[in-house]
GROMACS .gro file of C-alpha atoms in nm:
model
  175
    1GLN     CA    1  10.546   8.232   6.393
    2ASN     CA    2  10.858   8.152   6.592
    3ALA     CA    3  10.815   8.478   6.782
    4LEU     CA    4  10.460   8.382   6.876
    5PHE     CA    5  10.583   8.044   7.000
    6ASP     CA    6  10.859   8.213   7.200
    7TYR     CA    7  10.628   8.473   7.358
    8THR     CA    8  10.379   8.200   7.449
    9LYS     CA    9  10.654   7.987   7.602
   10CYS     CA   10  10.781   8.284   7.803
   11ILE     CA   11  10.427   8.345   7.930
   12GLU     CA   12  10.399   7.979   8.032
   13LEU     CA   13  10.729   8.001   8.221
   14GLU     CA   14  10.683   8.349   8.366
   15PRO     CA   15  10.347   8.519   8.315
   16SER     CA   16  10.426   8.889   8.333
   17THR     CA   17  10.309   9.226   8.213
   18TYR     CA   18  10.617   9.242   7.991
   19PHE     CA   19  10.559   8.918   7.799
   20TYR     CA   20  10.184   8.966   7.761
   21ALA     CA   21  10.241   9.320   7.631
   22LEU     CA   22  10.497   9.198   7.379
   23ARG     CA   23  10.273   8.919   7.255
   24GLY     CA   24   9.994   9.177   7.226
   25VAL     CA   25  10.220   9.381   6.998
   26PHE     CA   26  10.283   9.071   6.789
   27TYR     CA   27   9.910   9.018   6.736
   28TYR     CA   28   9.850   9.389   6.674
   29LYS     CA   29  10.123   9.422   6.411
   30HIS     CA   30  10.012   9.108   6.233
   31GLY     CA   31   9.656   9.241   6.233
   32LEU     CA   32   9.780   9.568   6.083
   33ALA     CA   33   9.958   9.375   5.809
   34LEU     CA   34   9.623   9.230   5.701
   35ARG     CA   35   9.448   9.565   5.648
   36GLY     CA   36   9.304   9.587   5.298
   37THR     CA   37   9.370   9.221   5.214
   38ASN     CA   38   9.018   9.076   5.232
   39ASN     CA   39   9.115   8.896   5.553
   40ASP     CA   40   8.901   9.109   5.783
   41ASN     CA   41   8.785   8.818   5.998
   42PHE     CA   42   9.140   8.702   6.068
   43MET     CA   43   9.255   9.062   6.117
   44ASN     CA   44   8.981   9.116   6.377
   45GLU     CA   45   9.070   8.788   6.548
   46LEU     CA   46   9.428   8.911   6.580
   47TYR     CA   47   9.308   9.245   6.716
   48ASP     CA   48   9.092   9.062   6.971
   49LEU     CA   49   9.392   8.852   7.076
   50ALA     CA   50   9.597   9.170   7.111
   51ILE     CA   51   9.328   9.325   7.334
   52GLU     CA   52   9.321   9.006   7.546
   53ASP     CA   53   9.697   9.009   7.593
   54TYR     CA   54   9.713   9.383   7.662
   55SER     CA   55   9.433   9.342   7.917
   56LYS     CA   56   9.612   9.051   8.083
   57ALA     CA   57   9.932   9.258   8.096
   58ILE     CA   58   9.744   9.536   8.276
   59GLU     CA   59   9.575   9.288   8.509
   60ILE     CA   60   9.908   9.133   8.614
   61GLY     CA   61  10.042   9.483   8.672
   62ASP     CA   62  10.401   9.399   8.768
   63ASP     CA   63  10.572   9.664   8.552
   64ASP     CA   64  10.435  10.021   8.535
   65ASN     CA   65  10.605  10.102   8.206
   66TYR     CA   66  10.466   9.796   8.033
   67ILE     CA   67  10.124   9.853   8.187
   68ASN     CA   68  10.122  10.184   8.006
   69TYR     CA   69  10.262  10.021   7.694
   70ALA     CA   70   9.963   9.784   7.707
   71ILE     CA   71   9.716  10.069   7.765
   72ASN     CA   72   9.855  10.248   7.460
   73GLY     CA   73   9.840   9.921   7.269
   74ARG     CA   74   9.471   9.882   7.343
   75ALA     CA   75   9.410  10.241   7.231
   76ASN     CA   76   9.589  10.168   6.903
   77VAL     CA   77   9.381   9.854   6.842
   78TYR     CA   78   9.061  10.046   6.912
   79TRP     CA   79   9.179  10.309   6.664
   80GLN     CA   80   9.215  10.041   6.396
   81GLN     CA   81   8.872   9.903   6.486
   82GLU     CA   82   8.726  10.256   6.476
   83LYS     CA   83   8.596  10.223   6.831
   84TRP     CA   84   8.644  10.590   6.906
   85SER     CA   85   8.498  10.613   7.258
   86LEU     CA   86   8.713  10.320   7.373
   87CYS     CA   87   9.011  10.475   7.199
   88ILE     CA   88   8.960  10.804   7.385
   89GLU     CA   89   8.915  10.617   7.713
   90GLU     CA   90   9.243  10.429   7.666
   91TYR     CA   91   9.442  10.735   7.557
   92THR     CA   92   9.307  10.915   7.865
   93LYS     CA   93   9.425  10.626   8.088
   94TYR     CA   94   9.759  10.635   7.907
   95ILE     CA   95   9.797  11.006   7.978
   96GLU     CA   96   9.705  10.961   8.346
   97GLN     CA   97   9.949  10.671   8.384
   98GLU     CA   98  10.230  10.860   8.210
   99LEU     CA   99  10.172  11.162   8.433
  100SER     CA  100  10.182  10.941   8.744
  101LEU     CA  101  10.515  10.799   8.626
  102GLY     CA  102  10.650  11.144   8.543
  103ASP     CA  103  10.692  11.039   8.181
  104ASP     CA  104  10.638  11.222   7.855
  105VAL     CA  105  10.268  11.240   7.767
  106TYR     CA  106  10.326  11.379   7.417
  107TRP     CA  107  10.188  11.080   7.224
  108GLY     CA  108   9.884  11.040   7.445
  109TYR     CA  109   9.774  11.399   7.393
  110SER     CA  110   9.868  11.395   7.025
  111ASN     CA  111   9.679  11.075   6.946
  112ARG     CA  112   9.376  11.163   7.155
  113GLY     CA  113   9.366  11.507   6.991
  114ARG     CA  114   9.368  11.345   6.647
  115VAL     CA  115   9.074  11.123   6.739
  116TYR     CA  116   8.880  11.424   6.865
  117LEU     CA  117   8.961  11.616   6.547
  118GLU     CA  118   8.942  11.354   6.273
  119TYR     CA  119   8.673  11.116   6.395
  120LEU     CA  120   8.462  11.273   6.667
  121GLU     CA  121   8.461  11.634   6.544
  122GLU     CA  122   8.507  11.758   6.901
  123TYR     CA  123   8.730  12.045   6.803
  124ASP     CA  124   8.748  12.222   7.139
  125LYS     CA  125   8.872  11.902   7.304
  126ALA     CA  126   9.120  11.850   7.022
  127ILE     CA  127   9.250  12.205   7.071
  128GLU     CA  128   9.301  12.136   7.444
  129ASP     CA  129   9.509  11.829   7.360
  130PHE     CA  130   9.711  12.007   7.092
  131ASN     CA  131   9.775  12.289   7.341
  132LYS     CA  132   9.930  12.028   7.572
  133VAL     CA  133  10.138  11.888   7.287
  134ILE     CA  134  10.267  12.237   7.211
  135GLU     CA  135  10.351  12.294   7.580
  136ILE     CA  136  10.558  11.973   7.573
  137ALA     CA  137  10.710  12.027   7.228
  138PRO     CA  138  10.685  12.395   7.128
  139ASP     CA  139  10.855  12.331   6.792
  140ASP     CA  140  10.613  12.059   6.681
  141THR     CA  141  10.473  12.191   6.353
  142GLU     CA  142  10.223  11.907   6.325
  143ALA     CA  143  10.055  12.013   6.649
  144TYR     CA  144  10.024  12.371   6.525
  145GLU     CA  145   9.889  12.251   6.191
  146LEU     CA  146   9.630  12.022   6.352
  147ARG     CA  147   9.527  12.292   6.595
  148ALA     CA  148   9.493  12.535   6.303
  149GLU     CA  149   9.269  12.284   6.129
  150CYS     CA  150   9.047  12.280   6.438
  151TYR     CA  151   9.032  12.659   6.440
  152VAL     CA  152   8.933  12.665   6.072
  153LEU     CA  153   8.654  12.417   6.138
  154LEU     CA  154   8.537  12.639   6.426
  155GLU     CA  155   8.565  12.941   6.194
  156ASP     CA  156   8.824  13.101   6.422
  157TYR     CA  157   9.039  13.220   6.136
  158GLN     CA  158   9.257  13.454   6.341
  159ASN     CA  159   9.391  13.171   6.558
  160ALA     CA  160   9.417  12.945   6.253
  161LEU     CA  161   9.628  13.208   6.079
  162PHE     CA  162   9.850  13.239   6.386
  163ASP     CA  163   9.912  12.863   6.391
  164TYR     CA  164   9.975  12.838   6.017
  165THR     CA  165  10.216  13.130   6.045
  166LYS     CA  166  10.396  12.947   6.326
  167CYS     CA  167  10.428  12.641   6.099
  168ILE     CA  168  10.592  12.859   5.835
  169GLU     CA  169  10.830  13.009   6.092
  170LEU     CA  170  10.930  12.665   6.219
  171GLU     CA  171  10.958  12.490   5.881
  172PRO     CA  172  10.964  12.746   5.598
  173SER     CA  173  11.066  12.488   5.337
  174THR     CA  174  10.768  12.265   5.417
  175TYR     CA  175  10.494  12.527   5.436
   0.00000   0.00000   0.00000
């Protein structure tokens, strides 16, 4: 609770994207810690506080990197709340912001692809995102494995076999 007091004091002294984003993380992580503990109401209150702080961080907008940190934070909260369309929207904003900053968009594509695959069953969109992940990190076995899973679900077994074979080539001891 000392961290919460300190973040709040920092915000009082200097309201900034940075401090709001960090307090948002505090609320988010404490909400995560309550998963599966029969404290759903308090968990959701913490998630709502995280969304408020992330939104305020974006609104202030005085630090591009922490704006994106806050966008990603909102996407992660929406993931925990199973608000898939909002999650996709935030990951898309995250990707656009990262591209505008010239930063690595790996996690944005990877996370958005997982939402498309695991929760929305939009396999073609998931494949597009995993293709981007593989362009960025051609040795990422998880991206090949997830893309292969999409191909199996689309009954495109030839491409699935290619991706599973690539996983074996990259990590023979794991696959």
